[in-house]
Short mmCIF file of C-alpha atoms in Angstrom, two decimals:
data_model
loop_
_atom_site.label_atom_id
_atom_site.label_comp_id
_atom_site.label_asym_id
_atom_site.label_seq_id
_atom_site.Cartn_x
_atom_site.Cartn_y
_atom_site.Cartn_z
CA MET A 14 -4.33 12.32 -12.73
CA GLN A 15 -2.44 11.74 -9.47
CA TYR A 16 -3.44 9.72 -6.40
CA ILE A 17 -2.88 10.71 -2.78
CA SER A 18 -3.34 9.07 0.61
CA THR A 19 -6.35 9.75 2.83
CA ARG A 20 -3.85 10.22 5.68
CA GLY A 21 -1.64 12.73 3.87
CA GLY A 22 1.61 10.77 3.69
CA GLY A 23 3.86 9.80 0.80
CA GLU A 24 4.24 11.26 -2.67
CA PRO A 25 1.40 11.41 -5.22
CA LYS A 26 1.17 8.30 -7.40
CA THR A 27 0.22 7.63 -10.99
CA TYR A 28 -2.58 5.16 -11.69
CA SER A 29 -0.08 2.40 -12.51
CA GLU A 30 1.84 3.08 -9.30
CA ALA A 31 -1.39 3.05 -7.28
CA LEU A 32 -2.34 -0.20 -8.99
CA LEU A 33 0.83 -1.91 -7.76
CA GLU A 34 1.01 -0.30 -4.33
CA GLY A 35 -2.40 -1.18 -2.85
CA LEU A 36 -2.44 0.28 0.67
CA ALA A 37 -0.74 3.68 0.88
CA ILE A 38 2.66 3.95 2.51
CA ASP A 39 1.19 5.65 5.61
CA GLY A 40 -1.57 3.08 6.11
CA GLY A 41 -4.20 5.21 4.39
CA LEU A 42 -6.04 4.54 1.14
CA LEU A 43 -5.23 6.14 -2.19
CA VAL A 44 -7.82 8.47 -3.72
CA PRO A 45 -7.81 10.73 -6.79
CA GLU A 46 -6.49 14.24 -6.14
CA ARG A 47 -9.79 15.27 -7.70
CA LEU A 48 -12.62 13.36 -9.33
CA PRO A 49 -12.95 13.81 -13.09
CA VAL A 50 -16.23 15.39 -14.17
CA VAL A 51 -18.45 14.03 -16.96
CA ASP A 52 -20.89 16.53 -18.46
CA ALA A 53 -24.28 15.64 -19.94
CA ALA A 54 -23.09 15.88 -23.54
CA THR A 55 -20.20 13.49 -22.94
CA LEU A 56 -22.44 11.09 -21.07
CA GLU A 57 -24.92 11.05 -23.94
CA SER A 58 -22.12 10.47 -26.46
CA TRP A 59 -21.34 7.21 -24.65
CA ARG A 60 -24.84 5.77 -25.07
CA GLY A 61 -24.05 3.60 -28.09
CA LEU A 62 -20.82 2.13 -26.75
CA GLY A 63 -20.33 -1.51 -25.83
CA TYR A 64 -19.22 -2.32 -22.30
CA ALA A 65 -15.49 -2.59 -23.11
CA GLU A 66 -15.63 0.68 -25.03
CA LEU A 67 -17.42 2.43 -22.18
CA ALA A 68 -14.86 1.04 -19.73
CA THR A 69 -12.11 2.54 -21.88
CA GLU A 70 -13.76 5.96 -21.73
CA VAL A 71 -14.46 5.93 -17.98
CA LEU A 72 -11.18 4.33 -16.91
CA GLY A 73 -9.33 6.65 -19.29
CA LEU A 74 -10.32 9.51 -16.99
CA PHE A 75 -8.45 7.82 -14.14
CA ALA A 76 -5.62 5.88 -15.84
CA THR A 77 -4.16 8.88 -17.61
CA ASP A 78 -0.65 7.39 -17.61
CA ILE A 79 -1.73 4.38 -19.72
CA PRO A 80 -1.80 5.08 -23.49
CA ARG A 81 -5.38 5.01 -24.78
CA ASP A 82 -4.75 2.20 -27.29
CA ASP A 83 -3.20 0.07 -24.56
CA LEU A 84 -6.10 0.77 -22.20
CA ALA A 85 -8.60 -0.14 -24.92
CA ALA A 86 -6.79 -3.46 -25.44
CA LEU A 87 -6.85 -4.19 -21.70
CA CYS A 88 -10.59 -3.47 -21.51
CA ALA A 89 -11.32 -5.51 -24.63
CA ALA A 90 -9.51 -8.51 -23.12
CA ALA A 91 -11.15 -8.08 -19.71
CA TYR A 92 -14.71 -7.75 -21.02
CA SER A 93 -14.66 -10.07 -24.02
CA PRO A 94 -17.63 -12.35 -24.79
CA GLU A 95 -15.37 -15.28 -23.92
CA VAL A 96 -15.13 -13.95 -20.34
CA PHE A 97 -18.62 -12.54 -19.77
CA ALA A 98 -21.75 -14.35 -20.93
CA ALA A 99 -23.79 -11.15 -21.26
CA PRO A 100 -23.06 -7.39 -21.24
CA VAL A 101 -24.69 -6.47 -17.88
CA PRO A 102 -28.42 -6.86 -18.50
CA LEU A 103 -31.10 -4.91 -16.61
CA THR A 104 -34.04 -7.05 -15.45
CA PRO A 105 -37.24 -5.40 -14.14
CA ILE A 106 -38.78 -7.16 -11.11
CA GLY A 107 -41.70 -4.80 -10.52
CA ASP A 108 -42.47 -1.91 -8.16
CA GLY A 109 -40.03 0.36 -9.99
CA ILE A 110 -37.06 -1.92 -9.24
CA SER A 111 -34.65 -3.53 -11.72
CA LEU A 112 -31.69 -5.83 -11.18
CA VAL A 113 -28.33 -4.88 -12.68
CA GLY A 114 -26.87 -8.21 -13.84
CA LEU A 115 -23.26 -8.11 -12.70
CA SER A 116 -22.78 -11.86 -12.24
CA GLU A 117 -22.15 -13.04 -15.81
CA GLY A 118 -18.41 -13.60 -15.33
CA PRO A 119 -16.35 -16.73 -14.67
CA THR A 120 -17.05 -16.94 -10.92
CA LEU A 121 -20.72 -15.92 -11.15
CA ALA A 122 -20.25 -12.90 -8.87
CA PHE A 123 -20.05 -9.13 -9.35
CA LYS A 124 -16.41 -9.12 -8.25
CA ASP A 125 -15.46 -10.40 -11.72
CA MET A 126 -16.45 -7.03 -13.20
CA ALA A 127 -13.48 -5.28 -11.61
CA MET A 128 -11.16 -8.23 -11.08
CA GLN A 129 -10.90 -9.19 -14.75
CA PHE A 130 -9.70 -5.67 -15.55
CA LEU A 131 -7.39 -5.68 -12.55
CA GLY A 132 -5.77 -8.92 -13.73
CA GLN A 133 -5.10 -7.46 -17.17
CA ALA A 134 -3.84 -4.15 -15.76
CA LEU A 135 -1.51 -5.72 -13.20
CA GLU A 136 0.10 -7.93 -15.81
CA TYR A 137 0.49 -4.94 -18.14
CA ALA A 138 2.17 -2.80 -15.47
CA LEU A 139 4.51 -5.58 -14.34
CA GLU A 140 5.63 -6.36 -17.87
CA ARG A 141 6.67 -2.74 -18.28
CA THR A 142 8.58 -2.57 -15.02
CA GLY A 143 10.02 -6.09 -15.21
CA GLY A 144 8.79 -6.69 -11.68
CA VAL A 145 6.81 -9.33 -9.83
CA LEU A 146 3.94 -8.98 -7.38
CA ASN A 147 2.76 -11.16 -4.54
CA ILE A 148 -0.90 -10.41 -3.92
CA VAL A 149 -2.03 -10.83 -0.32
CA GLY A 150 -5.79 -10.56 -0.05
CA ALA A 151 -8.69 -11.32 2.24
CA THR A 152 -12.07 -12.59 1.14
CA SER A 153 -15.45 -13.08 2.74
CA GLY A 154 -16.51 -15.23 -0.17
CA ASP A 155 -16.43 -13.79 -3.69
CA THR A 156 -13.37 -11.53 -3.92
CA GLY A 157 -11.02 -14.49 -3.48
CA SER A 158 -12.37 -16.64 -6.28
CA ALA A 159 -12.71 -13.66 -8.64
CA ALA A 160 -9.10 -12.65 -7.96
CA GLU A 161 -7.74 -16.15 -8.33
CA HIS A 162 -9.59 -16.80 -11.57
CA ALA A 163 -8.36 -13.46 -12.96
CA LEU A 164 -4.72 -14.01 -11.90
CA ARG A 165 -4.23 -17.79 -12.16
CA GLY A 166 -1.30 -18.85 -14.29
CA LYS A 167 0.21 -15.37 -14.62
CA ASP A 168 4.00 -15.59 -14.57
CA ARG A 169 4.72 -12.39 -12.64
CA ILE A 170 1.98 -12.69 -10.00
CA SER A 171 1.36 -14.99 -7.05
CA VAL A 172 -1.82 -14.86 -4.97
CA PHE A 173 -2.03 -15.53 -1.22
CA MET A 174 -5.73 -15.40 -0.45
CA LEU A 175 -6.94 -15.49 3.15
CA SER A 176 -10.45 -16.71 3.91
CA PRO A 177 -12.27 -17.38 7.20
CA GLN A 178 -12.54 -21.06 8.07
CA GLY A 179 -16.12 -22.32 7.87
CA ARG A 180 -17.60 -18.93 6.95
CA MET A 181 -18.14 -19.36 3.19
CA SER A 182 -20.61 -21.45 1.23
CA ALA A 183 -19.51 -24.82 -0.14
CA PHE A 184 -19.67 -23.38 -3.65
CA GLN A 185 -17.46 -20.42 -2.73
CA ARG A 186 -14.89 -22.74 -1.14
CA ALA A 187 -14.89 -25.00 -4.19
CA GLN A 188 -14.32 -22.11 -6.58
CA MET A 189 -11.19 -21.13 -4.67
CA TYR A 190 -9.77 -24.28 -3.18
CA SER A 191 -10.15 -26.43 -6.31
CA LEU A 192 -7.65 -24.30 -8.24
CA GLN A 193 -4.39 -26.17 -8.68
CA ASP A 194 -2.32 -23.40 -10.29
CA ALA A 195 1.14 -23.08 -8.78
CA ASN A 196 0.78 -19.31 -8.32
CA VAL A 197 -2.42 -19.62 -6.24
CA HIS A 198 -2.12 -20.15 -2.47
CA ASN A 199 -5.35 -20.52 -0.47
CA ILE A 200 -5.00 -19.91 3.27
CA ALA A 201 -7.95 -20.52 5.61
CA VAL A 202 -7.62 -18.52 8.84
CA ASP A 203 -9.17 -19.60 12.13
CA GLY A 204 -11.31 -16.48 12.51
CA VAL A 205 -13.70 -14.18 10.65
CA PHE A 206 -13.18 -11.98 7.61
CA ASP A 207 -12.10 -9.03 9.74
CA ASP A 208 -9.26 -11.15 11.16
CA CYS A 209 -8.13 -11.94 7.61
CA GLN A 210 -8.35 -8.28 6.63
CA ASN A 211 -6.38 -7.23 9.71
CA LEU A 212 -3.58 -9.64 8.78
CA VAL A 213 -3.44 -8.20 5.26
CA LYS A 214 -3.26 -4.64 6.59
CA ASP A 215 -0.64 -5.53 9.19
CA LEU A 216 1.65 -6.97 6.52
CA ALA A 217 1.04 -4.04 4.18
CA GLY A 218 1.85 -1.66 7.01
CA ASP A 219 5.28 -3.27 7.54
CA LEU A 220 7.05 -1.41 4.73
CA ASP A 221 10.27 -3.40 5.00
CA PHE A 222 8.38 -6.70 4.67
CA LYS A 223 6.08 -5.29 1.98
CA ASN A 224 9.01 -4.14 -0.14
CA ALA A 225 11.15 -7.23 0.44
CA GLN A 226 8.33 -9.57 -0.53
CA HIS A 227 6.89 -7.37 -3.33
CA LEU A 228 3.42 -7.33 -1.77
CA GLY A 229 0.34 -5.93 -3.49
CA ALA A 230 -3.42 -5.99 -2.98
CA VAL A 231 -6.56 -6.92 -4.90
CA ASN A 232 -9.08 -6.18 -2.16
CA SER A 233 -11.03 -2.99 -2.69
CA ILE A 234 -8.26 -1.17 -0.85
CA ASN A 235 -6.71 -1.28 -4.35
CA LEU A 236 -8.00 1.85 -6.06
CA ALA A 237 -8.13 0.15 -9.47
CA ARG A 238 -10.93 -2.08 -8.15
CA ILE A 239 -12.97 0.97 -7.22
CA THR A 240 -12.44 2.74 -10.54
CA ALA A 241 -13.30 -0.37 -12.57
CA GLN A 242 -16.57 -0.68 -10.63
CA VAL A 243 -17.46 2.92 -11.45
CA VAL A 244 -17.98 1.80 -15.05
CA TYR A 245 -21.10 -0.26 -14.43
CA TYR A 246 -22.86 2.61 -12.68
CA PHE A 247 -22.50 4.60 -15.90
CA TRP A 248 -23.57 1.56 -17.96
CA ALA A 249 -26.64 0.96 -15.80
CA TRP A 250 -27.70 4.62 -15.94
CA LEU A 251 -27.37 4.61 -19.72
CA ARG A 252 -29.44 1.44 -20.05
CA ALA A 253 -32.05 2.64 -17.57
CA THR A 254 -32.53 5.85 -19.57
CA ASP A 255 -32.52 4.34 -23.07
CA ALA A 256 -36.32 4.60 -23.13
CA VAL A 257 -36.39 8.15 -21.78
CA ALA A 258 -37.04 10.87 -24.35
CA PRO A 259 -33.72 12.42 -25.45
CA SER A 260 -34.90 15.86 -24.39
CA GLU A 261 -35.43 14.59 -20.82
CA ARG A 262 -32.28 12.52 -20.32
CA ALA A 263 -29.95 15.24 -19.07
CA GLY A 264 -30.07 15.12 -15.29
CA PHE A 265 -32.55 12.21 -15.22
CA GLU A 266 -31.99 10.67 -11.78
CA VAL A 267 -31.92 7.01 -10.81
CA SER A 268 -31.17 5.40 -7.46
CA PHE A 269 -28.93 2.42 -6.77
CA ALA A 270 -29.31 -0.12 -3.98
CA VAL A 271 -26.06 -1.88 -3.09
CA PRO A 272 -25.58 -4.89 -0.78
CA SER A 273 -22.55 -3.78 1.22
CA GLY A 274 -20.00 -5.22 3.62
CA ASN A 275 -16.65 -3.55 2.95
CA PHE A 276 -18.13 -0.36 1.40
CA GLY A 277 -16.19 -0.82 -1.85
CA ASN A 278 -19.05 -1.36 -4.31
CA ILE A 279 -21.13 1.52 -3.02
CA LEU A 280 -18.04 3.75 -2.84
CA SER A 281 -17.72 3.31 -6.61
CA GLY A 282 -21.26 4.66 -6.89
CA PHE A 283 -20.25 7.55 -4.62
CA PHE A 284 -17.41 8.32 -7.04
CA ALA A 285 -19.76 8.07 -10.04
CA ARG A 286 -22.18 10.50 -8.39
CA GLY A 287 -19.30 12.86 -7.68
CA MET A 288 -18.31 12.68 -11.36
CA GLY A 289 -21.71 14.02 -12.36
CA LEU A 290 -23.73 10.85 -12.99
CA PRO A 291 -27.35 11.72 -12.06
CA ILE A 292 -27.75 9.47 -9.01
CA ARG A 293 -30.45 10.48 -6.54
CA ARG A 294 -29.88 7.91 -3.78
CA LEU A 295 -27.21 5.36 -2.96
CA VAL A 296 -29.05 2.83 -0.79
CA LEU A 297 -26.72 0.80 1.40
CA ALA A 298 -28.12 -2.63 2.31
CA ALA A 299 -26.55 -4.39 5.29
CA ASN A 300 -27.20 -7.81 6.76
CA GLU A 301 -27.24 -8.59 10.49
CA ASN A 302 -23.65 -7.32 10.72
CA ASN A 303 -25.07 -3.84 10.26
CA VAL A 304 -22.23 -1.64 11.47
CA LEU A 305 -22.47 0.50 8.33
CA ASP A 306 -26.23 0.88 8.63
CA GLU A 307 -25.73 2.02 12.23
CA PHE A 308 -23.17 4.58 11.08
CA PHE A 309 -25.36 6.08 8.37
CA ARG A 310 -28.39 6.18 10.68
CA THR A 311 -26.63 7.53 13.80
CA GLY A 312 -23.28 8.98 12.75
CA VAL A 313 -21.40 6.64 15.11
CA TYR A 314 -19.06 4.03 13.63
CA ARG A 315 -18.53 1.17 16.04
CA PRO A 316 -17.00 -1.99 14.50
CA ARG A 317 -17.65 -5.28 16.26
CA SER A 318 -15.19 -7.84 17.48
CA ALA A 319 -14.65 -11.15 15.73
CA ALA A 320 -16.79 -12.85 18.36
CA GLN A 321 -19.62 -10.39 17.70
CA THR A 322 -19.49 -10.78 13.91
CA LEU A 323 -22.34 -13.09 12.98
CA ALA A 324 -22.25 -15.91 10.45
CA THR A 325 -25.25 -15.26 8.19
CA SER A 326 -26.87 -16.59 5.04
CA SER A 327 -25.35 -13.68 3.08
CA PRO A 328 -21.77 -14.54 4.07
CA SER A 329 -19.94 -12.18 1.72
CA MET A 330 -21.30 -9.32 3.85
CA ASP A 331 -20.23 -10.78 7.20
CA ILE A 332 -17.87 -7.88 7.80
CA SER A 333 -17.69 -5.46 10.71
CA LYS A 334 -14.73 -3.28 9.67
CA ALA A 335 -15.35 -1.60 6.32
CA SER A 336 -12.00 -0.58 4.85
CA ASN A 337 -13.41 1.72 2.21
CA LEU A 338 -15.33 3.86 4.67
CA GLU A 339 -12.10 5.78 5.14
CA ARG A 340 -12.35 7.08 1.57
CA PHE A 341 -15.86 8.40 2.28
CA ILE A 342 -14.75 9.97 5.58
CA TYR A 343 -11.95 11.74 3.70
CA ASP A 344 -14.53 13.58 1.59
CA LEU A 345 -16.88 14.04 4.55
CA VAL A 346 -14.19 16.03 6.42
CA GLY A 347 -13.34 18.17 3.41
CA ARG A 348 -10.32 16.06 2.41
CA ASP A 349 -8.57 16.99 5.64
CA ALA A 350 -6.04 14.20 6.25
CA GLU A 351 -5.45 15.33 9.83
CA ARG A 352 -9.11 14.78 10.69
CA VAL A 353 -9.00 11.34 9.07
CA ARG A 354 -5.98 10.41 11.19
CA ALA A 355 -7.77 11.71 14.28
CA ALA A 356 -10.85 9.59 13.53
CA TRP A 357 -8.81 6.43 13.15
CA SER A 358 -6.87 7.30 16.30
CA ASP A 359 -10.19 7.51 18.16
CA LEU A 360 -11.19 4.18 16.62
CA ALA A 361 -7.99 2.56 17.84
CA SER A 362 -8.25 3.98 21.35
CA SER A 363 -11.98 3.79 22.05
CA GLY A 364 -13.39 1.40 19.45
CA SER A 365 -15.52 4.02 17.70
CA PHE A 366 -15.65 7.47 16.17
CA ASP A 367 -18.50 9.97 16.06
CA PHE A 368 -19.76 12.07 13.16
CA THR A 369 -23.24 12.80 14.50
CA ALA A 370 -22.64 16.47 13.74
CA ASP A 371 -22.56 15.56 10.05
CA LEU A 372 -25.51 13.16 10.11
CA ASP A 373 -27.83 15.29 7.96
CA ARG A 374 -25.16 15.55 5.25
CA PHE A 375 -25.10 11.79 4.59
CA ALA A 376 -28.40 11.83 2.69
CA ASP A 377 -28.76 15.53 1.83
CA GLU A 378 -25.29 16.17 0.43
CA PHE A 379 -23.99 12.71 -0.47
CA GLY A 380 -27.23 10.85 -1.21
CA ILE A 381 -26.47 7.89 1.05
CA VAL A 382 -29.25 6.15 2.98
CA SER A 383 -29.24 2.69 4.52
CA GLY A 384 -31.15 -0.22 5.99
CA THR A 385 -30.75 -3.72 7.40
CA SER A 386 -32.00 -7.09 6.15
CA THR A 387 -32.23 -10.31 8.18
CA HIS A 388 -32.30 -14.00 7.32
CA ALA A 389 -36.10 -13.97 7.48
CA ASP A 390 -36.13 -10.92 5.19
CA ARG A 391 -33.88 -12.68 2.69
CA LEU A 392 -36.09 -15.76 2.54
CA ALA A 393 -39.24 -13.67 2.17
CA THR A 394 -37.68 -11.49 -0.54
CA ILE A 395 -36.39 -14.46 -2.53
CA ARG A 396 -39.88 -15.99 -2.40
CA ALA A 397 -41.65 -12.75 -3.33
CA VAL A 398 -39.40 -12.01 -6.33
CA HIS A 399 -39.69 -15.59 -7.57
CA GLU A 400 -43.48 -15.68 -7.20
CA LYS A 401 -43.90 -12.36 -9.01
CA THR A 402 -41.35 -12.71 -11.81
CA GLY A 403 -39.96 -16.24 -11.87
CA THR A 404 -36.50 -14.81 -11.22
CA ILE A 405 -34.37 -16.40 -8.51
CA ILE A 406 -31.98 -14.07 -6.70
CA ASP A 407 -29.13 -14.89 -4.34
CA PRO A 408 -29.34 -13.93 -0.63
CA HIS A 409 -27.08 -10.87 -0.92
CA THR A 410 -29.11 -9.48 -3.80
CA ALA A 411 -32.20 -10.21 -1.68
CA ASP A 412 -30.75 -7.95 1.02
CA GLY A 413 -30.43 -5.25 -1.62
CA VAL A 414 -34.00 -5.69 -2.87
CA LYS A 415 -35.45 -5.71 0.63
CA VAL A 416 -33.81 -2.42 1.61
CA ALA A 417 -34.38 -0.89 -1.85
CA ARG A 418 -38.13 -1.26 -1.39
CA GLU A 419 -37.93 1.11 1.59
CA PHE A 420 -36.57 3.93 -0.60
CA VAL A 421 -38.43 3.62 -3.92
CA GLU A 422 -39.72 6.99 -5.16
CA ASP A 423 -42.20 7.70 -7.93
CA GLY A 424 -40.49 8.49 -11.21
CA VAL A 425 -37.04 7.44 -9.97
CA PRO A 426 -35.91 4.02 -11.22
CA MET A 427 -34.37 1.90 -8.45
CA LEU A 428 -31.50 -0.26 -9.67
CA VAL A 429 -30.34 -3.08 -7.38
CA LEU A 430 -26.81 -4.28 -8.03
CA GLU A 431 -26.89 -8.06 -8.32
CA THR A 432 -24.22 -9.70 -6.20
CA ALA A 433 -24.01 -13.31 -7.38
CA LYS A 434 -25.84 -16.14 -9.09
CA PRO A 435 -28.18 -18.06 -6.76
CA GLU A 436 -26.40 -21.36 -7.50
CA LYS A 437 -23.59 -20.21 -5.22
CA PHE A 438 -25.97 -20.34 -2.24
CA GLY A 439 -28.08 -23.40 -2.94
CA GLU A 440 -28.94 -24.18 0.69
CA THR A 441 -30.58 -20.80 1.22
CA ILE A 442 -32.46 -21.03 -2.06
CA THR A 443 -33.76 -24.45 -1.06
CA GLU A 444 -34.86 -23.09 2.31
CA ALA A 445 -36.64 -20.17 0.65
CA LEU A 446 -38.27 -21.93 -2.30
CA GLY A 447 -38.26 -25.61 -1.42
CA ILE A 448 -36.39 -26.50 -4.63
CA GLU A 449 -32.86 -27.53 -5.48
CA LEU A 450 -31.29 -25.53 -8.26
CA PRO A 451 -30.02 -27.73 -11.10
CA LEU A 452 -26.27 -27.51 -11.59
CA SER A 453 -24.56 -27.82 -14.94
CA ALA A 454 -22.09 -30.65 -15.44
CA GLU A 455 -19.30 -28.07 -15.17
CA LEU A 456 -20.51 -26.83 -11.78
CA GLN A 457 -21.03 -30.36 -10.49
CA ALA A 458 -17.44 -31.17 -11.48
CA LEU A 459 -16.27 -28.04 -9.64
CA LEU A 460 -17.95 -29.12 -6.41
CA ALA A 461 -16.50 -32.62 -6.72
CA ALA A 462 -12.95 -31.53 -7.56
CA PRO A 463 -10.13 -32.07 -5.04
CA GLN A 464 -9.38 -28.99 -2.96
CA ARG A 465 -6.05 -27.51 -1.90
CA VAL A 466 -5.93 -25.16 1.10
CA THR A 467 -3.61 -24.45 4.02
CA GLU A 468 -5.31 -23.92 7.37
CA ILE A 469 -3.58 -21.62 9.86
CA PRO A 470 -4.36 -19.97 13.21
CA ASN A 471 -4.99 -16.23 13.31
CA ASP A 472 -1.24 -15.70 13.63
CA GLU A 473 0.73 -13.12 11.65
CA ALA A 474 4.04 -14.96 12.16
CA VAL A 475 2.68 -18.12 10.55
CA LEU A 476 1.40 -16.13 7.57
CA ARG A 477 4.71 -14.34 7.17
CA GLU A 478 6.55 -17.66 7.03
CA ILE A 479 4.24 -18.99 4.31
CA ILE A 480 4.77 -15.86 2.20
CA GLU A 481 8.52 -15.79 2.69
CA THR A 482 8.71 -19.43 1.60
CA SER A 483 6.52 -19.18 -1.51
CA ALA A 484 6.65 -15.58 -2.74
CA LEU A 485 7.98 -14.63 -6.16
CA HIS A 486 11.20 -12.60 -6.22
#
């Protein structure tokens, strides 16, 4: 299996090379030359596997350059009971909707599901090349802590994680800034997530600087993140169909609702669907920063400026420029790299691009539909789910549930991908339910721990100086 750029440049890469490279050499994103296909018999043969074993099977279709025994060891370490409290439970909440419990990892957010594997895989690849890697990433809330907890203390890896000043919850800041490991560098940028992401892409696009400083990525621009997330779509389908008669399982469709900001999580579902997993609908749930919802409803992609990007009560989705949309556009245009380059040229020159001619294909061919949720919707959804089931969901998951309800179909299970534990967003839960969530002694200690962070202006030169001073070589 080889990996190529959405913009057509550079030589094909192996999985391990793609893992270490992050952004493609021409500024595009790496994608598989072709998606592997899983037939019904193979899918059924995976039903009895544990999560780590299933991850080995699914990731083995992508990471063909990693020996199977080595890959199995990486997955076993990433998804051990010591790391994850439970193996992705499905929790019914009524009206044909179930939650897919992705927040059982060390940072209580779905990002752990891919990041724990990424940490193992990066270390494995670097040990075999004898190299080092300086990760430069951007986070809107959960990616940063998941990456830092997966990579902390690793000898060959340093992490420079950019976050927007004042745009994350207190819990999210504590999970990142309280880490004292020498290889973890937290950098708070005076701006929004898109400013942080732009800085990361600008540095990655400077090939001389990227090579000299051994830069890599853990954002979902790193293809390994996307492939690791594909696994839980297969897991959730298998669990959702356990009760279906064996004679009816082949082709039994489910839908997934995915809270989305950077289009990475739902892109993994898009890949899973392309691999043959019976997915009827991929329901994209946006918050008030609903650039993606606008695109899938109108065909026009029009990112907003930093000043127009709202600070909301689902802060991990406060994103207006969705990096991973480029991977979807690549398939939309028939994998024509020239058309991808033309779209991003239009975006640079006019601030938008237009695929209204392809609007009907979004749902009909690719299964993608979308909707928007507001702060009032989040509060109402959190209340409704709690009153009906006793379950408390976080505000991002509430966005997913709210939009999912608009697309429920008889006989088609609707699976909402849980984003995080509600404890990470206590203020919103209190506003919705009038209660304060009890925190364990461990979480209380986390919030009280001293924090270490460097605040900088939205200035590439300042960031470059920090990296040049502290990077591994």
